[in-house]
CSV table of C-alpha atoms and ligand atoms in Angstrom, one decimal:
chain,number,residue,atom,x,y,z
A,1,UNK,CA,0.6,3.5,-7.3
A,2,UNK,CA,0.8,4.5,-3.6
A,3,UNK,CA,3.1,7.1,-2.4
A,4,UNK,CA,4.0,6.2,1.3
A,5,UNK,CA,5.3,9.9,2.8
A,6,UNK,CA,5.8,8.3,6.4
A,7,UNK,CA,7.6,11.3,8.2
A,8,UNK,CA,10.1,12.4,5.3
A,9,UNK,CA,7.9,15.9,4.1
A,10,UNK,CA,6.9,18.7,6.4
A,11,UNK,CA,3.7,19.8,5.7
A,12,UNK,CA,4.8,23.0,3.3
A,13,UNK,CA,6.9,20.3,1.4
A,14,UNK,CA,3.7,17.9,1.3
A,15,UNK,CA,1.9,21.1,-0.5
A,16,UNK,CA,4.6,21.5,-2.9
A,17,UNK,CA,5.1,17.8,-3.9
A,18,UNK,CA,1.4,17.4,-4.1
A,19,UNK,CA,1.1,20.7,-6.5
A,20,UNK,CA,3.9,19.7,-8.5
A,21,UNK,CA,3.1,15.9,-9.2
A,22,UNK,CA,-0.5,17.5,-10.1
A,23,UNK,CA,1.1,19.4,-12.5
A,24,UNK,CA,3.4,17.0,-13.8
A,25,UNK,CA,1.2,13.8,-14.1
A,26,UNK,CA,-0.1,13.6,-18.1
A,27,UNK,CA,-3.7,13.9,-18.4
A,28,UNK,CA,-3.8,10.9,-20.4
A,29,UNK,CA,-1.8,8.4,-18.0
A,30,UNK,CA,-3.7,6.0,-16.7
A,31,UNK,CA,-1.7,5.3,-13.3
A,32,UNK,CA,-4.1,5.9,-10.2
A,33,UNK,CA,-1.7,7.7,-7.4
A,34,UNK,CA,-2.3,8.0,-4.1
A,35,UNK,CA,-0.8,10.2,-2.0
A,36,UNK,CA,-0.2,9.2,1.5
A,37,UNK,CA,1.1,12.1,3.6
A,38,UNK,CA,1.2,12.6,7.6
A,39,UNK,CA,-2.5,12.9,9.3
A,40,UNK,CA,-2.0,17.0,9.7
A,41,UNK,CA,-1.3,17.8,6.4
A,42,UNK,CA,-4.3,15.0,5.0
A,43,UNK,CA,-6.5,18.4,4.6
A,44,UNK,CA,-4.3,19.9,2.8
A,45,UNK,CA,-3.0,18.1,0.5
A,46,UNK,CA,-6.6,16.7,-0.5
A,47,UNK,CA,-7.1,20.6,-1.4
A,48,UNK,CA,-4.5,20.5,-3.2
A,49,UNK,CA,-5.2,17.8,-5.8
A,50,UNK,CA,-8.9,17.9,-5.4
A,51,UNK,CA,-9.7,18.8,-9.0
A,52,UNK,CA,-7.2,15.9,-10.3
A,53,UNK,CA,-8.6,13.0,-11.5
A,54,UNK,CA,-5.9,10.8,-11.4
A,55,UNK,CA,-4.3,11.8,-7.9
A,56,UNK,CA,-6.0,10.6,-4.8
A,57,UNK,CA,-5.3,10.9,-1.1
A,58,UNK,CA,-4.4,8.1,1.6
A,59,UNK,CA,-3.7,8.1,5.3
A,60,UNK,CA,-0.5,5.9,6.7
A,61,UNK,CA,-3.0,4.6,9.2
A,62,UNK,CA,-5.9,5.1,11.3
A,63,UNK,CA,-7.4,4.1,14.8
A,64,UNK,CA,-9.2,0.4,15.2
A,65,UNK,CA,-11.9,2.2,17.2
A,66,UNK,CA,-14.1,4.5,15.6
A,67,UNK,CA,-13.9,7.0,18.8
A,68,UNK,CA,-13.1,6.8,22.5
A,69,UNK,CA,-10.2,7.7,24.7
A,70,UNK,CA,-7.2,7.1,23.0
A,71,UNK,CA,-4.9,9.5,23.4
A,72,UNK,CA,-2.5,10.9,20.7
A,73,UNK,CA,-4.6,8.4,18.0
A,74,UNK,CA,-6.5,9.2,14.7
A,75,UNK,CA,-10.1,7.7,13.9
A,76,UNK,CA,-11.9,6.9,11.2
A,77,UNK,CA,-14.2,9.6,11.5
A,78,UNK,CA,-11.2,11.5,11.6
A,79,UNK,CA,-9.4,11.0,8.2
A,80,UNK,CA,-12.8,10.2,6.3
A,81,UNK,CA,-13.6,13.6,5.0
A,82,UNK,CA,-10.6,13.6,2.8
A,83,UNK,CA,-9.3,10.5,2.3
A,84,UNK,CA,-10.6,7.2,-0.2
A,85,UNK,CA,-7.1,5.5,1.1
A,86,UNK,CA,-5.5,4.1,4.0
A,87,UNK,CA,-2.6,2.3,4.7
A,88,UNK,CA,-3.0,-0.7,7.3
A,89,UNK,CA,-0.7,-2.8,8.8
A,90,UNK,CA,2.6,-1.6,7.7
A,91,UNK,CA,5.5,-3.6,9.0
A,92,UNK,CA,6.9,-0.4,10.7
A,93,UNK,CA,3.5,0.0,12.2
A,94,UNK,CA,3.4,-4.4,13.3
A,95,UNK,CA,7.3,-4.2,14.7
A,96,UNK,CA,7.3,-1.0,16.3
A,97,UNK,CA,3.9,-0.4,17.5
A,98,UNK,CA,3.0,-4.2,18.2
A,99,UNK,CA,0.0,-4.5,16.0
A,100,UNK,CA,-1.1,-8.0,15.0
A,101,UNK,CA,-3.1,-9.4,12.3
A,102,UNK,CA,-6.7,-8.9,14.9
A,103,UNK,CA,-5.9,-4.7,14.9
A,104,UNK,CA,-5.4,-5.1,10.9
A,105,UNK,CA,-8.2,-6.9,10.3
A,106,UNK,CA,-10.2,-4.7,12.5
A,107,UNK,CA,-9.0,-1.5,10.9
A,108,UNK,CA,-9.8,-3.1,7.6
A,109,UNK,CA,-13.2,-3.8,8.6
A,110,UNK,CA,-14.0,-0.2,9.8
A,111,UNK,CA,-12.2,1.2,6.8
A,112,UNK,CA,-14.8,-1.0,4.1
A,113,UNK,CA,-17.5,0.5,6.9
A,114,UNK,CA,-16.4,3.6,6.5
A,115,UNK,CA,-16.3,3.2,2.0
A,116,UNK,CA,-12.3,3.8,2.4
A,117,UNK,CA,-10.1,1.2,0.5
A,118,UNK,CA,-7.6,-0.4,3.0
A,119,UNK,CA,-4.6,-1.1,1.5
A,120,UNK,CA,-3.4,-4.2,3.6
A,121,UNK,CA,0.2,-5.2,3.6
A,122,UNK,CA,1.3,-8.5,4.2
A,123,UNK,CA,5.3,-9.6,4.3
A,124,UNK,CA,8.0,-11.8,6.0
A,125,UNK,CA,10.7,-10.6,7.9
A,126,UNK,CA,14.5,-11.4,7.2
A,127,UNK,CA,14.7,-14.4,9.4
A,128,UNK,CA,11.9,-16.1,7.9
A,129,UNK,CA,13.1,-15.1,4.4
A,130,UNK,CA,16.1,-16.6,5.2
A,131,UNK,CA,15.0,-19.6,6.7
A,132,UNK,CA,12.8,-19.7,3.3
A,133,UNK,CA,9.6,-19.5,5.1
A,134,UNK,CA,8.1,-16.8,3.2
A,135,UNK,CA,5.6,-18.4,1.6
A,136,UNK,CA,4.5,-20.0,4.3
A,137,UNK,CA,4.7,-16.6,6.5
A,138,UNK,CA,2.5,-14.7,4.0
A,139,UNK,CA,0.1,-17.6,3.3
A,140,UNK,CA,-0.8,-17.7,6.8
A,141,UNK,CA,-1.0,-13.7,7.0
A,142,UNK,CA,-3.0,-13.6,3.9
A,143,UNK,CA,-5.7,-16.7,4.8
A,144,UNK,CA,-6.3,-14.7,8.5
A,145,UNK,CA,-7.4,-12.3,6.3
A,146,UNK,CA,-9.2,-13.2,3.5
A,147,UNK,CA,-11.4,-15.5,6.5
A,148,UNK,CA,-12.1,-12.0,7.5
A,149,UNK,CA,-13.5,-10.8,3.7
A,150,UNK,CA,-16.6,-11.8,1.7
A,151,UNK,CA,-16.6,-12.3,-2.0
A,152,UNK,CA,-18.2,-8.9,-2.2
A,153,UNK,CA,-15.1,-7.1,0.3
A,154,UNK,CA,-12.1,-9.0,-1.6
A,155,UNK,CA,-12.6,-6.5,-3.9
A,156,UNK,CA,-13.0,-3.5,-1.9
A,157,UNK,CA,-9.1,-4.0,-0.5
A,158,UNK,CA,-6.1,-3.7,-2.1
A,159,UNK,CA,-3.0,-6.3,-0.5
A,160,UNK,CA,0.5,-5.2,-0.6
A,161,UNK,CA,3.0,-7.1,-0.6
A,162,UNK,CA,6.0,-5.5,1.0
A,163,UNK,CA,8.9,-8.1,2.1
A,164,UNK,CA,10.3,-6.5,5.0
A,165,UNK,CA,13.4,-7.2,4.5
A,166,UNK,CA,13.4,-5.0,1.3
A,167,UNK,CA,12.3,-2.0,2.7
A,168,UNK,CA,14.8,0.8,2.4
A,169,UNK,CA,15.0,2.2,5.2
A,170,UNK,CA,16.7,-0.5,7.0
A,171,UNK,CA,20.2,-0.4,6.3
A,172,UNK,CA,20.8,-4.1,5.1
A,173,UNK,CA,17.9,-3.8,2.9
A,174,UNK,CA,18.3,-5.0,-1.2
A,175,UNK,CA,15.4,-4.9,-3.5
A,176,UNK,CA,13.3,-8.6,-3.9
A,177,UNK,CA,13.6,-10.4,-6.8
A,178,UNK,CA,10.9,-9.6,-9.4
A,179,UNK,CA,10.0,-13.2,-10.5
A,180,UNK,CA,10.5,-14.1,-6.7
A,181,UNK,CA,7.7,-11.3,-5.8
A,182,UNK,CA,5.4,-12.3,-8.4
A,183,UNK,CA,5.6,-15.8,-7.0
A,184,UNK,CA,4.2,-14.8,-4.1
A,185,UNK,CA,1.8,-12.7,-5.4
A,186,UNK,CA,0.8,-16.2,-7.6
A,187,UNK,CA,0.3,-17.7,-4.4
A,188,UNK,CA,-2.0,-15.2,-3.2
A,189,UNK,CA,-4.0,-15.3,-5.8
A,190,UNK,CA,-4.2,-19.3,-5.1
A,191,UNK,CA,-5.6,-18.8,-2.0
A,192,UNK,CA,-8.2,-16.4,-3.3
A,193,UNK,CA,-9.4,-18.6,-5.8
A,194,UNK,CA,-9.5,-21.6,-3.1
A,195,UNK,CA,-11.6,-19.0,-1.0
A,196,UNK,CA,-13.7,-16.8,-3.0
A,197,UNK,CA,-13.4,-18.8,-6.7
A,198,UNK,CA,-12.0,-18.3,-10.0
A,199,UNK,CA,-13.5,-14.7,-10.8
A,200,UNK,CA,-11.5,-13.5,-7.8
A,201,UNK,CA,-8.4,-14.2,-9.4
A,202,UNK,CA,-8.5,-11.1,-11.9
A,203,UNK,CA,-10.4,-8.5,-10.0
A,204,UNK,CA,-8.1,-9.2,-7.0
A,205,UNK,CA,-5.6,-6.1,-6.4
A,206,UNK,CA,-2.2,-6.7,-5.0
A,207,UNK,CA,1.0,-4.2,-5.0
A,208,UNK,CA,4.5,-5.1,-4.5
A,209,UNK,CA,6.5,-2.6,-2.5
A,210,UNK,CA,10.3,-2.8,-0.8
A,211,UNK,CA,13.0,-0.4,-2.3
A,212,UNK,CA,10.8,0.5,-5.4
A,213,UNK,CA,12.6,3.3,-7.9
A,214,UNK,CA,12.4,4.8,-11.4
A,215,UNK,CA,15.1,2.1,-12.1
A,216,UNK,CA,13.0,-1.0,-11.0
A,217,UNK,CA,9.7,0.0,-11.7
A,218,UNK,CA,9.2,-1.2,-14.8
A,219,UNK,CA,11.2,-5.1,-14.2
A,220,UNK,CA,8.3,-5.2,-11.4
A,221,UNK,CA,5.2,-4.1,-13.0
A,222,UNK,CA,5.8,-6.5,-16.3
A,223,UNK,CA,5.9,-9.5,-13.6
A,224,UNK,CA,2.2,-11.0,-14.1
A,225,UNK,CA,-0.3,-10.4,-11.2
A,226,UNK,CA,1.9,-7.1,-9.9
A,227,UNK,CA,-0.7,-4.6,-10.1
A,228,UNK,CA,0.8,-1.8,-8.5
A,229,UNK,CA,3.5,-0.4,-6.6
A,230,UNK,CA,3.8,0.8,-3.0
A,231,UNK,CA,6.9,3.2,-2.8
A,232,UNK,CA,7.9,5.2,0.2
A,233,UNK,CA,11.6,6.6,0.2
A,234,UNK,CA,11.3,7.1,-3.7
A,235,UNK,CA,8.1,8.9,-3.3
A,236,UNK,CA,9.3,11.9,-1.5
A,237,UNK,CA,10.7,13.8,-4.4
A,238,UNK,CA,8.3,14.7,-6.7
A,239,UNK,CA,10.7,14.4,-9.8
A,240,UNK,CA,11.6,11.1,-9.4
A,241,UNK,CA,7.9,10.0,-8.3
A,242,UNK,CA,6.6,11.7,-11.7
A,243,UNK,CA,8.9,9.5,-13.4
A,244,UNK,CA,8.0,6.5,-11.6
A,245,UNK,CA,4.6,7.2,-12.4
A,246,UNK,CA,5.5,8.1,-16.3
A,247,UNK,CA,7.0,4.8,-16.7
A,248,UNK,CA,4.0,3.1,-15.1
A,249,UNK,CA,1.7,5.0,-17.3
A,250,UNK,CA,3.9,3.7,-20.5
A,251,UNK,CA,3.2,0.3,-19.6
A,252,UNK,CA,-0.3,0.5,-18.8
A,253,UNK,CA,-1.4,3.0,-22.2
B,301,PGA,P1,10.6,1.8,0.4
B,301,PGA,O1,9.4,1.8,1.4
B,301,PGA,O2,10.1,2.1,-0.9
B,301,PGA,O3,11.4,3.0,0.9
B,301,PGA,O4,11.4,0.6,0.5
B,301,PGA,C1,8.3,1.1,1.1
B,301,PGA,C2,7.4,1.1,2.3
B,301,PGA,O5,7.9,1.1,3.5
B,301,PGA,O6,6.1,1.1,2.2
């Protein structure tokens, strides 16, 4: 279960959110959270939580160079010391900032360097959703990088599979079929086994995320081969994330 903050908490509301779902999380639930605030309150929060066992901390995304001049950007290096997460490839991060498929898989590759698990999302726009390309759209997105992987690093990742059209933030956005998501995430798993063989298909980790909330978490996570969640806007209250994660936890225990 990832908890994608983007800008929404300032850092003293980070603290509180991270203190409270560390409270509020049952010792016994088995859900593995990650917490992705903004880079300056990473430190923080990783304080925070650092004697929970079930909370973990994630960046929203990092450099693809490990240092140099790049002005205003975050490295590797950087986030390392309290992070085992971080987000790559987001679609706000491909449409707005004009990173391809090369920067992703080149952040992934210095992220499984650096022993941090990327999590990778892959997803089709509206047009090509409506033109009923997604398959094909993800497919291709998801073969550029698994050529990038060995048996060994398929593993090491986590995909999400966020259609973009689903996210919440844009204002024509409606959640994604469950049954529809899970086919996709079947076809992922397809080209895995084609790739890396048979094994590949279990161990492989893949979330579904767009317009996840306490009230569709559960129709999602009983598809087969949805593994996880990525949530962002339902994330930022810590009430409504326990909850998510609650129900989770009751499907999983
Ligand atoms: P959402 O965002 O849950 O608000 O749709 C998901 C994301 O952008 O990762």
């Amino acid at each position: 279960m990832v908890a994608n903050w983007k800008m929404a908490l300032s850092h003293k509301a980070a603290l509180e959110a991270a203190g409270a779902l560390k409270k509020m999380i049952k010792k016994d639930n088995p859900v593995e959270t990650v917490l992705c605030p903004s880079f300056p309150s990473l430190a923080a929060v990783a304080e925070v939580i650092k004697s929970s066992e079930k909370i973990q901390v994630g960046a929203q995304n990092v450099h693809w160079e490990e240092k140099g001049a790049w002005t205003g950007e975050v490295s590797v290096l950087q986030i390392k010391p309290f992070v085992r997460w971080c987000i790559v490839g987001h679609s706000e991060r491909r449409e707005y900032f004009g990173e391809t498929n090369e920067h992703v898989i080149t952040k992934m590759g210095l992220l499984l360097k650096h022993g941090i698990t990327p999590v990778v999302c892959v997803g089709e726009n509206r047009q090509d959703h409506q033109a009923g390309q997604a398959t094909q759209v993800v497919a291709a997105q998801v073969r550029q990088l698994f050529a990038a992987l060995t048996v060994i690093t398929v593993h090491q990742i986590v995909l999400a599979y966020e259609p973009i059209w689903a996210i919440s933030s844009d204002p024509l956005s409606e959640p994604d079929d469950p049954e529809q998501a899970a086919e996709i995430m079947l076809l992922i798993r397809k080209i895995a086994v084609e790739l890396f063989g048979r094994e590949t298909v279990e161990r492989l980790r893949i979330l579904y995320g767009g317009s996840v909330t306490e009230k569709t978490v559960e129709q999602f996570m009983i598809q087969p081969g949805i593994d996880g969640v990525l949530v962002g806007g339902a994330s930022v209250r810590p009430l409504q994330l326990g909850d998510i994660i609650a129900r989770v936890g009751r499907l999983n225990s």
